[in-house]
mmCIF file of C-alpha atoms in Angstrom:
data_model
loop_
_atom_site.group_PDB
_atom_site.id
_atom_site.type_symbol
_atom_site.label_atom_id
_atom_site.label_comp_id
_atom_site.label_asym_id
_atom_site.label_seq_id
_atom_site.Cartn_x
_atom_site.Cartn_y
_atom_site.Cartn_z
ATOM 1 C CA MET A 118 48.283 17.594 31.837
ATOM 2 C CA PRO A 119 51.684 18.685 30.354
ATOM 3 C CA LYS A 120 54.625 18.748 32.390
ATOM 4 C CA LEU A 121 57.338 21.713 32.580
ATOM 5 C CA LEU A 122 60.549 21.827 33.997
ATOM 6 C CA ILE A 123 62.330 25.474 34.308
ATOM 7 C CA VAL A 124 65.903 25.457 34.889
ATOM 8 C CA THR A 125 68.175 28.371 35.859
ATOM 9 C CA THR A 126 71.844 28.478 36.993
ATOM 10 C CA VAL A 127 71.037 29.888 40.312
ATOM 11 C CA ALA A 128 67.855 29.800 42.769
ATOM 12 C CA SER A 129 67.630 33.425 42.889
ATOM 13 C CA THR A 130 66.816 34.195 39.263
ATOM 14 C CA LEU A 131 63.880 31.971 40.042
ATOM 15 C CA LYS A 132 62.822 33.860 42.914
ATOM 16 C CA ALA A 133 63.232 37.023 41.194
ATOM 17 C CA PHE A 134 61.590 36.100 37.906
ATOM 18 C CA LEU A 135 59.723 32.996 37.386
ATOM 19 C CA LEU A 136 57.477 32.355 40.028
ATOM 20 C CA PRO A 137 54.515 33.792 38.603
ATOM 21 C CA TYR A 138 54.883 31.313 35.507
ATOM 22 C CA ALA A 139 55.122 28.348 37.978
ATOM 23 C CA ARG A 140 51.976 29.541 39.774
ATOM 24 C CA HIS A 141 50.216 30.658 36.540
ATOM 25 C CA PHE A 142 50.719 26.994 34.938
ATOM 26 C CA ARG A 143 50.278 24.903 37.941
ATOM 27 C CA LYS A 144 46.793 26.771 38.119
ATOM 28 C CA MET A 145 46.082 25.362 34.869
ATOM 29 C CA GLY A 146 46.866 22.249 35.840
ATOM 30 C CA TRP A 147 50.422 21.622 34.765
ATOM 31 C CA THR A 148 53.109 19.923 36.399
ATOM 32 C CA VAL A 149 55.819 22.464 36.988
ATOM 33 C CA ASP A 150 59.132 21.656 38.391
ATOM 34 C CA ALA A 151 62.462 23.865 39.039
ATOM 35 C CA MET A 152 65.945 23.056 38.406
ATOM 36 C CA ALA A 153 68.974 25.175 40.072
ATOM 37 C CA ASN A 154 71.988 25.447 42.101
ATOM 38 C CA GLY A 155 69.965 26.055 45.684
ATOM 39 C CA ALA A 156 66.645 25.389 44.308
ATOM 40 C CA SER A 157 65.377 23.112 47.399
ATOM 41 C CA GLU A 158 66.814 25.802 49.686
ATOM 42 C CA CYS A 159 64.721 28.542 48.522
ATOM 43 C CA ARG A 160 61.540 28.771 50.364
ATOM 44 C CA GLU A 161 59.364 30.866 48.093
ATOM 45 C CA CYS A 162 60.593 28.254 45.250
ATOM 46 C CA ALA A 163 59.294 25.285 47.460
ATOM 47 C CA GLU A 164 55.913 27.188 47.517
ATOM 48 C CA ALA A 165 55.765 27.938 43.940
ATOM 49 C CA PHE A 166 56.923 24.942 42.317
ATOM 50 C CA GLY A 167 56.014 21.157 42.594
ATOM 51 C CA ARG A 168 59.385 19.773 42.846
ATOM 52 C CA CYS A 169 62.746 21.548 43.285
ATOM 53 C CA TYR A 170 65.918 19.742 41.972
ATOM 54 C CA ASP A 171 69.486 20.900 43.250
ATOM 55 C CA MET A 172 72.207 21.019 40.465
ATOM 56 C CA SER A 173 75.773 22.001 40.936
ATOM 57 C CA PHE A 174 75.887 24.767 38.309
ATOM 58 C CA SER A 175 78.362 27.385 38.550
ATOM 59 C CA ARG A 176 78.301 30.743 36.945
ATOM 60 C CA LYS A 177 81.851 30.469 35.891
ATOM 61 C CA PRO A 178 81.156 28.723 32.102
ATOM 62 C CA PHE A 179 83.747 26.351 32.362
ATOM 63 C CA ALA A 180 83.750 25.214 35.822
ATOM 64 C CA SER A 181 84.153 21.422 36.138
ATOM 65 C CA CYS A 182 80.911 21.091 38.077
ATOM 66 C CA ASN A 183 78.824 22.218 35.042
ATOM 67 C CA PHE A 184 79.976 18.881 32.911
ATOM 68 C CA GLY A 185 80.406 15.149 33.610
ATOM 69 C CA LYS A 186 78.167 14.014 36.308
ATOM 70 C CA THR A 187 75.912 17.179 36.126
ATOM 71 C CA ASN A 188 74.978 16.117 32.515
ATOM 72 C CA SER A 189 74.137 12.593 33.548
ATOM 73 C CA LYS A 190 72.086 13.901 36.387
ATOM 74 C CA ILE A 191 70.077 16.317 34.297
ATOM 75 C CA ARG A 192 69.200 13.529 31.942
ATOM 76 C CA ALA A 193 68.102 11.269 34.485
ATOM 77 C CA ILE A 194 65.599 13.868 36.080
ATOM 78 C CA VAL A 195 64.384 14.756 32.748
ATOM 79 C CA ALA A 196 63.876 11.179 31.623
ATOM 80 C CA GLU A 197 62.176 10.588 35.184
ATOM 81 C CA GLY A 198 60.147 13.426 35.092
ATOM 82 C CA GLU A 199 58.991 12.815 31.614
ATOM 83 C CA TYR A 200 58.920 16.651 30.964
ATOM 84 C CA ASP A 201 57.020 17.742 27.897
ATOM 85 C CA ILE A 202 58.897 21.314 27.844
ATOM 86 C CA VAL A 203 62.541 22.051 29.325
ATOM 87 C CA HIS A 204 62.469 25.845 29.318
ATOM 88 C CA VAL A 205 66.135 27.007 30.276
ATOM 89 C CA HIS A 206 67.192 30.487 31.542
ATOM 90 C CA THR A 207 70.635 32.072 32.044
ATOM 91 C CA PRO A 208 73.517 31.296 29.915
ATOM 92 C CA VAL A 209 75.533 28.401 31.899
ATOM 93 C CA ALA A 210 72.187 26.334 32.709
ATOM 94 C CA ALA A 211 70.971 26.735 29.519
ATOM 95 C CA PHE A 212 73.845 25.557 27.882
ATOM 96 C CA VAL A 213 74.816 22.574 30.137
ATOM 97 C CA THR A 214 71.016 21.715 30.192
ATOM 98 C CA ARG A 215 71.050 21.584 26.321
ATOM 99 C CA LEU A 216 74.359 20.119 26.047
ATOM 100 C CA ALA A 217 73.111 17.150 28.143
ATOM 101 C CA LEU A 218 69.824 16.639 26.401
ATOM 102 C CA ARG A 219 71.009 17.038 22.964
ATOM 103 C CA GLY A 220 71.276 13.246 22.130
ATOM 104 C CA THR A 221 67.521 12.804 23.624
ATOM 105 C CA ARG A 222 65.548 11.065 21.064
ATOM 106 C CA GLY A 223 62.094 9.948 20.402
ATOM 107 C CA ALA A 224 59.259 10.116 22.988
ATOM 108 C CA ALA A 225 61.755 10.627 25.854
ATOM 109 C CA ARG A 226 62.886 14.127 24.086
ATOM 110 C CA PRO A 227 61.190 17.283 25.708
ATOM 111 C CA LYS A 228 60.824 20.263 23.494
ATOM 112 C CA ILE A 229 63.476 22.871 24.684
ATOM 113 C CA VAL A 230 62.849 26.492 24.921
ATOM 114 C CA TYR A 231 65.670 28.955 25.799
ATOM 115 C CA THR A 232 65.112 32.726 26.969
ATOM 116 C CA ALA A 233 68.145 34.444 26.456
ATOM 117 C CA HIS A 234 68.486 37.273 29.035
ATOM 118 C CA GLY A 235 70.739 39.246 27.094
ATOM 119 C CA PHE A 236 73.373 37.754 24.719
ATOM 120 C CA HIS A 237 76.881 38.083 26.418
ATOM 121 C CA PHE A 238 78.551 39.165 22.959
ATOM 122 C CA HIS A 239 77.986 42.812 22.008
ATOM 123 C CA HIS A 240 78.971 45.381 19.754
ATOM 124 C CA ASP A 241 81.813 46.897 22.325
ATOM 125 C CA GLY A 242 82.963 43.568 23.206
ATOM 126 C CA ASN A 243 86.267 41.918 22.347
ATOM 127 C CA GLY A 244 86.256 40.542 18.784
ATOM 128 C CA LEU A 245 87.911 36.955 19.798
ATOM 129 C CA LYS A 246 85.538 36.786 22.707
ATOM 130 C CA ASN A 247 82.547 37.535 20.836
ATOM 131 C CA ALA A 248 83.469 34.951 18.057
ATOM 132 C CA ALA A 249 83.615 32.363 20.724
ATOM 133 C CA LEU A 250 80.231 33.376 22.505
ATOM 134 C CA ILE A 251 78.377 33.785 18.873
ATOM 135 C CA ALA A 252 79.853 30.301 18.326
ATOM 136 C CA LEU A 253 78.571 28.988 21.589
ATOM 137 C CA GLU A 254 75.304 30.478 20.861
ATOM 138 C CA ARG A 255 74.921 28.790 17.456
ATOM 139 C CA LEU A 256 75.717 25.400 18.822
ATOM 140 C CA GLY A 257 72.871 25.750 21.711
ATOM 141 C CA GLY A 258 70.767 26.967 19.074
ATOM 142 C CA ASP A 259 70.891 23.803 17.301
ATOM 143 C CA TRP A 260 69.808 21.743 20.262
ATOM 144 C CA THR A 261 67.026 24.332 20.862
ATOM 145 C CA ASP A 262 63.214 24.030 19.411
ATOM 146 C CA HIS A 263 62.550 27.635 20.165
ATOM 147 C CA THR A 264 64.365 30.815 21.566
ATOM 148 C CA ILE A 265 63.163 33.730 23.167
ATOM 149 C CA THR A 266 65.020 37.132 23.045
ATOM 150 C CA ILE A 267 64.009 39.945 25.194
ATOM 151 C CA ASN A 268 65.300 43.112 23.397
ATOM 152 C CA GLU A 269 65.442 43.923 19.662
ATOM 153 C CA GLU A 270 68.978 44.101 19.289
ATOM 154 C CA ASP A 271 69.302 40.294 20.500
ATOM 155 C CA TYR A 272 66.486 39.287 18.145
ATOM 156 C CA GLU A 273 68.527 40.534 15.264
ATOM 157 C CA ALA A 274 71.625 39.174 16.490
ATOM 158 C CA ALA A 275 70.097 35.824 16.622
ATOM 159 C CA LEU A 276 68.897 35.973 12.936
ATOM 160 C CA GLU A 277 72.004 37.557 11.714
ATOM 161 C CA TYR A 278 74.595 35.108 13.635
ATOM 162 C CA LYS A 279 72.135 32.046 12.579
ATOM 163 C CA ILE A 280 71.495 31.096 16.195
ATOM 164 C CA SER A 281 68.035 30.499 15.550
ATOM 165 C CA ASP A 282 65.821 31.130 12.286
ATOM 166 C CA SER A 283 62.468 33.218 12.151
ATOM 167 C CA ALA A 284 60.215 30.322 12.454
ATOM 168 C CA ARG A 285 61.764 29.267 16.049
ATOM 169 C CA LEU A 286 62.659 32.992 17.250
ATOM 170 C CA SER A 287 60.353 35.111 19.299
ATOM 171 C CA LEU A 288 60.516 38.659 20.966
ATOM 172 C CA MET A 289 59.088 39.056 24.240
ATOM 173 C CA PRO A 290 59.603 42.255 26.081
ATOM 174 C CA GLY A 291 61.225 40.985 29.376
ATOM 175 C CA ILE A 292 59.925 38.440 31.603
ATOM 176 C CA GLY A 293 56.678 40.549 32.986
ATOM 177 C CA LEU A 294 55.998 43.146 35.538
ATOM 178 C CA ASP A 295 52.972 43.190 38.215
ATOM 179 C CA PHE A 296 51.296 46.684 37.099
ATOM 180 C CA GLU A 297 49.528 46.461 40.285
ATOM 181 C CA HIS A 298 52.605 45.922 42.451
ATOM 182 C CA TYR A 299 54.479 48.891 40.633
ATOM 183 C CA SER A 300 51.830 51.400 41.296
ATOM 184 C CA PRO A 301 52.283 54.686 43.245
ATOM 185 C CA ARG A 302 48.638 53.916 45.000
ATOM 186 C CA ASN A 303 50.670 51.339 47.062
ATOM 187 C CA VAL A 304 53.099 54.021 48.446
ATOM 188 C CA ASP A 305 51.904 56.491 51.247
ATOM 189 C CA ILE A 306 53.531 59.999 51.123
ATOM 190 C CA ALA A 307 54.340 59.479 54.875
ATOM 191 C CA GLU A 308 56.752 56.273 53.917
ATOM 192 C CA ILE A 309 58.410 58.733 51.496
ATOM 193 C CA LYS A 310 58.978 61.487 54.167
ATOM 194 C CA LYS A 311 60.057 58.770 56.765
ATOM 195 C CA PHE A 312 62.619 57.255 54.116
ATOM 196 C CA HIS A 313 64.143 60.799 53.166
ATOM 197 C CA ALA A 314 64.319 61.335 56.899
ATOM 198 C CA SER A 315 66.446 58.298 57.376
ATOM 199 C CA LEU A 316 69.061 59.639 54.825
ATOM 200 C CA ALA A 317 68.847 63.373 57.009
ATOM 201 C CA LEU A 318 67.560 65.016 53.647
ATOM 202 C CA LYS A 319 66.791 68.462 53.910
ATOM 203 C CA LYS A 320 63.452 70.168 52.071
ATOM 204 C CA ASP A 321 65.430 71.160 48.864
ATOM 205 C CA ASP A 322 67.615 68.117 48.547
ATOM 206 C CA GLU A 323 67.143 65.932 45.235
ATOM 207 C CA LEU A 324 67.430 62.376 45.768
ATOM 208 C CA PHE A 325 68.578 60.128 42.648
ATOM 209 C CA LEU A 326 68.516 56.318 42.644
ATOM 210 C CA MET A 327 70.484 53.352 41.360
ATOM 211 C CA ALA A 328 69.225 50.047 41.939
ATOM 212 C CA ALA A 329 71.580 47.447 40.821
ATOM 213 C CA GLU A 330 74.167 44.778 41.649
ATOM 214 C CA PHE A 331 77.664 46.069 42.149
ATOM 215 C CA ILE A 332 79.415 44.481 39.276
ATOM 216 C CA PRO A 333 81.360 45.817 36.488
ATOM 217 C CA ARG A 334 79.030 46.345 33.689
ATOM 218 C CA LYS A 335 76.434 48.279 35.855
ATOM 219 C CA ARG A 336 79.123 51.239 35.936
ATOM 220 C CA HIS A 337 78.059 52.745 39.344
ATOM 221 C CA LYS A 338 81.413 54.610 39.287
ATOM 222 C CA ASP A 339 79.381 56.704 36.375
ATOM 223 C CA ALA A 340 76.733 57.784 38.677
ATOM 224 C CA ILE A 341 79.105 58.634 41.372
ATOM 225 C CA TYR A 342 81.318 60.693 38.962
ATOM 226 C CA ALA A 343 78.159 62.453 37.698
ATOM 227 C CA LEU A 344 76.937 63.453 41.216
ATOM 228 C CA ALA A 345 80.402 64.958 42.072
ATOM 229 C CA LYS A 346 80.359 66.808 38.382
ATOM 230 C CA THR A 347 77.107 68.561 38.727
ATOM 231 C CA GLY A 348 78.488 70.699 41.612
ATOM 232 C CA ARG A 349 74.893 70.877 43.101
ATOM 233 C CA THR A 350 75.469 70.220 46.773
ATOM 234 C CA ASN A 351 71.955 69.494 47.529
ATOM 235 C CA PHE A 352 71.941 66.608 45.027
ATOM 236 C CA HIS A 353 72.222 63.135 46.718
ATOM 237 C CA LEU A 354 72.405 59.357 45.381
ATOM 238 C CA ALA A 355 70.916 56.559 46.899
ATOM 239 C CA LEU A 356 72.704 53.048 45.634
ATOM 240 C CA ALA A 357 70.538 49.793 46.615
ATOM 241 C CA GLY A 358 72.239 46.545 45.821
ATOM 242 C CA SER A 359 74.977 44.676 47.204
ATOM 243 C CA GLY A 360 78.025 43.054 45.159
ATOM 244 C CA PRO A 361 81.842 43.009 44.952
ATOM 245 C CA LEU A 362 82.461 46.221 43.950
ATOM 246 C CA GLU A 363 80.614 47.946 46.468
ATOM 247 C CA ASP A 364 83.650 48.855 49.177
ATOM 248 C CA SER A 365 85.643 50.346 46.169
ATOM 249 C CA MET A 366 82.927 52.469 45.207
ATOM 250 C CA LYS A 367 82.433 53.807 48.965
ATOM 251 C CA ARG A 368 86.260 54.776 48.453
ATOM 252 C CA LEU A 369 85.565 56.831 45.262
ATOM 253 C CA ALA A 370 82.630 58.463 46.965
ATOM 254 C CA LEU A 371 85.134 59.776 49.516
ATOM 255 C CA LYS A 372 87.813 60.457 46.858
ATOM 256 C CA LEU A 373 85.401 62.604 44.981
ATOM 257 C CA LYS A 374 84.030 64.448 48.282
ATOM 258 C CA VAL A 375 80.597 63.304 47.895
ATOM 259 C CA GLY A 376 80.686 60.535 50.609
ATOM 260 C CA SER A 377 78.199 62.038 52.664
ATOM 261 C CA ARG A 378 75.556 62.589 50.001
ATOM 262 C CA VAL A 379 76.233 58.888 48.696
ATOM 263 C CA HIS A 380 74.116 56.572 50.218
ATOM 264 C CA PHE A 381 74.733 52.919 50.535
ATOM 265 C CA LEU A 382 71.492 51.065 51.069
ATOM 266 C CA GLY A 383 72.285 47.202 50.578
ATOM 267 C CA GLU A 384 69.600 44.788 49.531
ATOM 268 C CA ARG A 385 66.385 46.004 49.537
ATOM 269 C CA THR A 386 63.027 44.557 48.728
ATOM 270 C CA ASN A 387 60.886 47.989 49.156
ATOM 271 C CA ILE A 388 61.960 49.165 45.614
ATOM 272 C CA PRO A 389 58.842 51.091 44.667
ATOM 273 C CA LEU A 390 58.957 53.173 47.856
ATOM 274 C CA LEU A 391 62.745 53.718 46.694
ATOM 275 C CA MET A 392 61.862 54.863 43.367
ATOM 276 C CA LEU A 393 58.790 57.107 44.550
ATOM 277 C CA SER A 394 61.086 58.537 46.745
ATOM 278 C CA SER A 395 63.734 59.904 44.059
ATOM 279 C CA ARG A 396 63.609 62.807 41.443
ATOM 280 C CA ALA A 397 64.893 59.734 38.759
ATOM 281 C CA THR A 398 66.045 56.330 38.390
ATOM 282 C CA ILE A 399 69.709 56.006 37.102
ATOM 283 C CA LEU A 400 71.247 53.399 34.948
ATOM 284 C CA PRO A 401 74.516 53.480 33.432
ATOM 285 C CA SER A 402 75.042 50.244 32.536
ATOM 286 C CA CYS A 403 76.974 49.255 29.275
ATOM 287 C CA ARG A 404 74.329 46.455 28.447
ATOM 288 C CA GLU A 405 71.310 44.592 29.818
ATOM 289 C CA GLY A 406 69.033 42.190 28.759
ATOM 290 C CA LEU A 407 66.109 44.350 29.252
ATOM 291 C CA SER A 408 66.273 46.542 32.299
ATOM 292 C CA ARG A 409 63.926 45.348 34.908
ATOM 293 C CA SER A 410 64.644 48.660 36.920
ATOM 294 C CA VAL A 411 64.032 50.857 34.033
ATOM 295 C CA MET A 412 60.593 49.209 33.579
ATOM 296 C CA GLU A 413 59.580 49.405 37.282
ATOM 297 C CA SER A 414 60.626 53.286 37.282
ATOM 298 C CA ILE A 415 58.441 54.027 34.387
ATOM 299 C CA CYS A 416 55.463 52.061 35.558
ATOM 300 C CA LEU A 417 55.722 53.931 39.021
ATOM 301 C CA GLY A 418 55.849 57.351 37.050
ATOM 302 C CA ILE A 419 59.356 58.013 37.689
ATOM 303 C CA PRO A 420 61.633 59.071 34.954
ATOM 304 C CA VAL A 421 64.986 57.284 33.889
ATOM 305 C CA LEU A 422 68.190 58.472 33.010
ATOM 306 C CA GLY A 423 69.803 55.754 31.037
ATOM 307 C CA ALA A 424 72.853 54.905 29.223
ATOM 308 C CA ASP A 425 72.534 54.647 25.492
ATOM 309 C CA ALA A 426 72.915 50.630 25.604
ATOM 310 C CA ARG A 427 71.251 47.379 24.875
ATOM 311 C CA GLY A 428 68.390 46.519 26.840
ATOM 312 C CA ILE A 429 67.883 50.389 28.147
ATOM 313 C CA ARG A 430 67.714 52.564 24.822
ATOM 314 C CA GLU A 431 64.848 50.741 23.427
ATOM 315 C CA MET A 432 62.335 51.615 26.394
ATOM 316 C CA ILE A 433 63.464 55.297 26.216
ATOM 317 C CA LYS A 434 64.585 56.152 22.703
ATOM 318 C CA GLY A 435 61.826 58.182 21.045
ATOM 319 C CA SER A 436 59.714 58.132 24.362
ATOM 320 C CA PRO A 437 61.138 61.460 25.990
ATOM 321 C CA GLU A 438 58.536 61.673 28.574
ATOM 322 C CA ARG A 439 60.199 58.400 30.011
ATOM 323 C CA GLY A 440 63.717 60.213 30.766
ATOM 324 C CA SER A 441 66.658 60.558 28.889
ATOM 325 C CA LEU A 442 69.747 58.815 27.181
ATOM 326 C CA PHE A 443 73.650 59.477 27.589
ATOM 327 C CA PRO A 444 76.482 58.013 26.170
ATOM 328 C CA VAL A 445 77.783 55.080 28.126
ATOM 329 C CA GLY A 446 80.571 56.199 30.290
ATOM 330 C CA ASN A 447 79.955 59.938 30.044
ATOM 331 C CA HIS A 448 79.793 61.460 33.272
ATOM 332 C CA ALA A 449 79.025 65.198 31.832
ATOM 333 C CA ALA A 450 76.113 64.245 29.839
ATOM 334 C CA LEU A 451 74.567 62.151 32.861
ATOM 335 C CA ALA A 452 75.331 65.123 35.229
ATOM 336 C CA ALA A 453 73.711 67.500 32.826
ATOM 337 C CA ALA A 454 70.933 65.275 32.464
ATOM 338 C CA MET A 455 70.292 65.092 36.113
ATOM 339 C CA ILE A 456 70.425 69.109 36.445
ATOM 340 C CA LEU A 457 67.848 69.548 33.545
ATOM 341 C CA LEU A 458 65.295 67.172 35.345
ATOM 342 C CA ALA A 459 65.914 68.507 38.721
ATOM 343 C CA ASP A 460 65.292 72.333 37.220
ATOM 344 C CA GLY A 461 62.306 71.143 35.974
ATOM 345 C CA ARG A 462 63.429 71.777 32.237
ATOM 346 C CA HIS A 463 62.734 68.301 30.894
ATOM 347 C CA HIS A 464 59.018 67.272 30.999
ATOM 348 C CA VAL A 465 58.370 63.648 32.155
ATOM 349 C CA ASN A 466 55.415 61.994 32.328
ATOM 350 C CA PRO A 467 56.586 58.169 32.135
ATOM 351 C CA THR A 468 53.749 55.590 31.210
ATOM 352 C CA PRO A 469 54.700 51.789 30.571
ATOM 353 C CA ASP A 470 54.403 49.701 27.519
ATOM 354 C CA PRO A 471 51.391 47.285 27.992
ATOM 355 C CA LEU A 472 53.164 44.605 26.588
ATOM 356 C CA TRP A 473 55.818 44.396 29.566
ATOM 357 C CA SER A 474 52.916 43.477 31.895
ATOM 358 C CA ILE A 475 53.323 40.022 33.580
ATOM 359 C CA ASP A 476 49.664 39.183 32.359
ATOM 360 C CA HIS A 477 50.522 39.920 28.407
ATOM 361 C CA LEU A 478 53.704 37.563 28.705
ATOM 362 C CA LEU A 479 52.021 34.819 30.453
ATOM 363 C CA LYS A 480 49.886 34.740 27.332
ATOM 364 C CA GLU A 481 52.539 34.720 25.108
ATOM 365 C CA HIS A 482 54.118 31.614 26.899
ATOM 366 C CA GLU A 483 50.691 29.794 26.713
ATOM 367 C CA THR A 484 50.492 30.379 23.104
ATOM 368 C CA LEU A 485 54.283 29.302 22.619
ATOM 369 C CA TYR A 486 53.798 26.220 24.827
ATOM 370 C CA GLN A 487 50.776 24.952 23.056
ATOM 371 C CA LYS A 488 52.581 25.072 19.595
ATOM 372 C CA LEU A 489 55.291 23.060 21.116
ATOM 373 C CA LEU A 490 52.893 20.887 22.614
ATOM 374 C CA GLN A 491 50.863 20.492 19.467
ATOM 375 C CA SER A 492 54.467 19.931 17.393
ATOM 376 C CA GLN A 493 55.317 17.235 19.791
ATOM 377 C CA ALA A 494 52.136 15.348 19.161
ATOM 378 C CA SER A 495 52.670 15.288 15.499
ATOM 379 C CA ASP A 496 56.505 14.353 15.850
ATOM 380 C CA MET A 497 55.287 11.173 18.031
ATOM 381 C CA LYS A 498 52.430 10.076 15.034
#
């Protein structure tokens, strides 16, 4: 039976997105192992994968630990495991792994698949930085048998900048969502009332939710500025997540005199409850791969107020029933959208795209992997 190795920079990516793939292909009889920083310490990973290899990847691209002995260790693990396919995710692990395996030849060479979770170059990026990132992606593309992009903009960019040709390139909308898990049927109204009570919300209060890591590109400040700009004292904003900018966002909320109406929830696992407790999900990011929180919200029937940015716009543009878009960084436009929605002047009835489902994406991966295995068999003749 085939052998698959899934590689990410950190174990949290395996846990958040890739466990269904491990379970699915192992159920089919495949060997499915994982490699990431902290993989062996992740209980869920240990249960889903056959073997979990620790690798000292750093999220900092040019950290010394990403090269040298790491390269030889990757080659040794892949050779020992005799993997048929190595599927790399996330920029650092994807580049370093492909770099390590670039010289592998003959029967020892696995087919290499790269899922780009949003290229780091983008239209609004620094020109020199974009050029360097494109050059690295093109180099990595030369060592890749098949590239998967998860949004239309990246698909077109991969072709435009010759990162991949059309025969070795696929567009798959995300990593997959379990529609059954993100169903409003799973959340009781009593739970919603209890959550509202925990925030001391009154009957006429309106709650908006942002679920995202506190990092610069998520632009939490836009949501807080917009809340203040609405002038509605019954509007509240809940922020689920953690990260390096959390304390500065708390200070900003106090500075804008909305501190009592901005609720910092920390890390949460009950995202369906939080979304169903809210009037809308807000995502002001300047770019995404393909936003998971947007998919989750729409699947739950909760509209999205999203920035007109890569990885957000294609899920909302042309589908006003799913919510609305506002220009990145435009606090007034976001504030207006919040008011419009709360006042019932924007009809919404969000429904997900069937292509977002985990079942569909698993089938897409099955088809791709079988094609690569057939190609591998042909190469060995």
